[in-house]
mmCIF file of C-alpha atoms in Angstrom:
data_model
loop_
_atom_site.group_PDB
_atom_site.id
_atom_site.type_symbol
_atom_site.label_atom_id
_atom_site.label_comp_id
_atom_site.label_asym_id
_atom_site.label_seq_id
_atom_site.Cartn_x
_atom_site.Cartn_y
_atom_site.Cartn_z
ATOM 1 C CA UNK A 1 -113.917 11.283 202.555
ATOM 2 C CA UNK A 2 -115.432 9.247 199.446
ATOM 3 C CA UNK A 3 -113.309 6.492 199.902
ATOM 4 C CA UNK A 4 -114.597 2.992 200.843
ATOM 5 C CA UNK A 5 -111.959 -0.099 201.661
ATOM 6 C CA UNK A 6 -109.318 2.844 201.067
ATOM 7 C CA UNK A 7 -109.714 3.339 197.478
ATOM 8 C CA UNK A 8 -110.238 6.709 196.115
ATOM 9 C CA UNK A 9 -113.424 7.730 194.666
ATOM 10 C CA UNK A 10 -114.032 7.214 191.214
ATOM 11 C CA UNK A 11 -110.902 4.533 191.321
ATOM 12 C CA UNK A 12 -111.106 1.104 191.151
ATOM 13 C CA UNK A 13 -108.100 -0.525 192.551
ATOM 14 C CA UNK A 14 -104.861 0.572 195.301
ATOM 15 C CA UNK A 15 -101.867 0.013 195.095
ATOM 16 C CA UNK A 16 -99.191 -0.934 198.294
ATOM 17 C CA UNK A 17 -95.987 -2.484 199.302
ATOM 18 C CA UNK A 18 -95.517 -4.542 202.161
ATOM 19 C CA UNK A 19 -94.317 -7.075 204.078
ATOM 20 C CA UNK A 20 -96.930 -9.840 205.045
ATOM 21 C CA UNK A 21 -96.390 -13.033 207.737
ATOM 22 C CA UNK A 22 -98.516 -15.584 208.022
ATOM 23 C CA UNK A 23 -98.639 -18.336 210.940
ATOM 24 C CA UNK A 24 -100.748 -21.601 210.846
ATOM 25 C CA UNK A 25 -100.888 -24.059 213.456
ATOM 26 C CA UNK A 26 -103.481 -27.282 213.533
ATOM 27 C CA UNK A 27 -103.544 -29.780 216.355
ATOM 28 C CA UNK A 28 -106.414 -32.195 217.681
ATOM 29 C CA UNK A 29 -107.107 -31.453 221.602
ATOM 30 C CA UNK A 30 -109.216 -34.414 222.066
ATOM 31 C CA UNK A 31 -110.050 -37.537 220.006
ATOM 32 C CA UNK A 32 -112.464 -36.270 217.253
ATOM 33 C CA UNK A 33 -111.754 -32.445 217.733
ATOM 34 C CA UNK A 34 -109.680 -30.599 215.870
ATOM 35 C CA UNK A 35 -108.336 -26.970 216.390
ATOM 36 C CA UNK A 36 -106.927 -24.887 214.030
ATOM 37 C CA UNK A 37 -105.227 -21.246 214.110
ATOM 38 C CA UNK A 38 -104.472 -18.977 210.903
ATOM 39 C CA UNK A 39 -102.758 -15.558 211.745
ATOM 40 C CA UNK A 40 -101.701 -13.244 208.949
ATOM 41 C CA UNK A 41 -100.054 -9.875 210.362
ATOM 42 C CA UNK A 42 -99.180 -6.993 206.702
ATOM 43 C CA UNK A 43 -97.717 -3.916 206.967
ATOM 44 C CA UNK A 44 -97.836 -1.022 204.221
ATOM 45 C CA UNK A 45 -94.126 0.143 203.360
ATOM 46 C CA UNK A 46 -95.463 3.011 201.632
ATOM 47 C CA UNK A 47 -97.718 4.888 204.516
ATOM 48 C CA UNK A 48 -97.876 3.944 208.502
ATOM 49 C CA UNK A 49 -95.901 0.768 208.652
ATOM 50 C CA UNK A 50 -96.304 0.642 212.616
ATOM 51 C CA UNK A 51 -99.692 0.345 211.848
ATOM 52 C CA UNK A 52 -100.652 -3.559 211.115
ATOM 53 C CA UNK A 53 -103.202 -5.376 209.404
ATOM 54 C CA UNK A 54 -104.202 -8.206 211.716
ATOM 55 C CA UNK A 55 -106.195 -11.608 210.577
ATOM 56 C CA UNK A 56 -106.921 -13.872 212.832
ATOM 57 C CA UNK A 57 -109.164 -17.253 212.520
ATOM 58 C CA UNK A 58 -109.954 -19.669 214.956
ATOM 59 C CA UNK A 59 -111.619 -22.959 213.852
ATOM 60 C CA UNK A 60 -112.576 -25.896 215.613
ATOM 61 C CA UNK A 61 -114.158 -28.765 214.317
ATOM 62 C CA UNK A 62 -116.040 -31.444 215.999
ATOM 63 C CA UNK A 63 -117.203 -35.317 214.515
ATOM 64 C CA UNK A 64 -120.114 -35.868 217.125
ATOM 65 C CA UNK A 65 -120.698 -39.236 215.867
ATOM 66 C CA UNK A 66 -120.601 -41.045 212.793
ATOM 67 C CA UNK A 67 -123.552 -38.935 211.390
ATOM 68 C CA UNK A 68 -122.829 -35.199 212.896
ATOM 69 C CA UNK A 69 -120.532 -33.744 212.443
ATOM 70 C CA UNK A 70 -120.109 -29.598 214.075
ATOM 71 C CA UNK A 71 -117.472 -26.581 213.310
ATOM 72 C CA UNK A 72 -117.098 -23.788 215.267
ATOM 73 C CA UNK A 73 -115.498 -20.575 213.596
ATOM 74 C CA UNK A 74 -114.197 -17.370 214.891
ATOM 75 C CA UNK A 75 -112.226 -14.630 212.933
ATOM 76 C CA UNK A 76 -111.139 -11.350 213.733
ATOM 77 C CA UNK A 77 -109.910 -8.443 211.247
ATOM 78 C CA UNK A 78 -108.469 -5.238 212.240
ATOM 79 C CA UNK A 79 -107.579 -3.223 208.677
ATOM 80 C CA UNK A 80 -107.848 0.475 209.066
ATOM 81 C CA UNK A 81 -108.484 1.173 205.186
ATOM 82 C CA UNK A 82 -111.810 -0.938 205.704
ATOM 83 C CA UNK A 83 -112.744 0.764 209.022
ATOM 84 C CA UNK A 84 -110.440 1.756 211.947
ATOM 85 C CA UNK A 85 -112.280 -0.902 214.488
ATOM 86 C CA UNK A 86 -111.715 -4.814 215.092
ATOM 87 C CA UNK A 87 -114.439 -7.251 213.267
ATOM 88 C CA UNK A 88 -115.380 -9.891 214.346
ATOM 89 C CA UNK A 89 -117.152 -12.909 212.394
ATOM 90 C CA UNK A 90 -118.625 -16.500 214.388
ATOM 91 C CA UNK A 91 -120.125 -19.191 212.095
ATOM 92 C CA UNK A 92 -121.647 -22.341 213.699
ATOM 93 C CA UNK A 93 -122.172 -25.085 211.090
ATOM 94 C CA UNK A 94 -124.058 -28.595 211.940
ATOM 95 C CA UNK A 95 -123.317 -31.180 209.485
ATOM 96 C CA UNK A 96 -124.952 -34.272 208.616
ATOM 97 C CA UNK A 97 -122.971 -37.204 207.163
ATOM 98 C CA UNK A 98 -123.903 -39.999 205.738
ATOM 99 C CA UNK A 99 -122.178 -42.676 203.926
ATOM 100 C CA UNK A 100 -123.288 -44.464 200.628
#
């Protein structure tokens, strides 16, 4: 159709209305790990509001020791404009920390 992200071809920008929620909840499950939870939920007013934009992240971080330290992430997007499918992203990060 010549649009990408929902914007038309040979625009540059879009324009909605909506209502947007966002939840955000951190708690340590063990000593030295950390999870954390974003969730942000927007609907469009101005076309299909039964039809959501979902974000949701999962993060959990890890101090191995007192020089490694690991994070864990996991986020999944489900915005129709972008593509009508769920994405999914995973990062794995190894850190090295040392004091001076």
């Amino acid at each position: 159709d010549g649009s990408a992200f929902g914007v038309d071809q040979g625009e540059t920008s879009r324009f909605e209305l909506g209502a947007n929620v966002s939840a955000y909840y951190k708690t340590n499950i063990v000593q030295n790990v950390s999870i954390q939870n974003t969730l942000n939920l927007y609907a469009n007013y101005l076309e299909n509001l039964g039809n959501v934009d979902i974000d949701y992240t999962l993060s959990i971080a890890m101090k191995i020791n007192s020089f490694l330290s690991a994070n864990i992430i996991a986020q999944a997007i489900y915005d129709d404009n972008a593509i009508a499918k769920v994405q999914v992203r995973e990062v794995f990060g190894l850190g090295f920390n040392y004091k001076f």
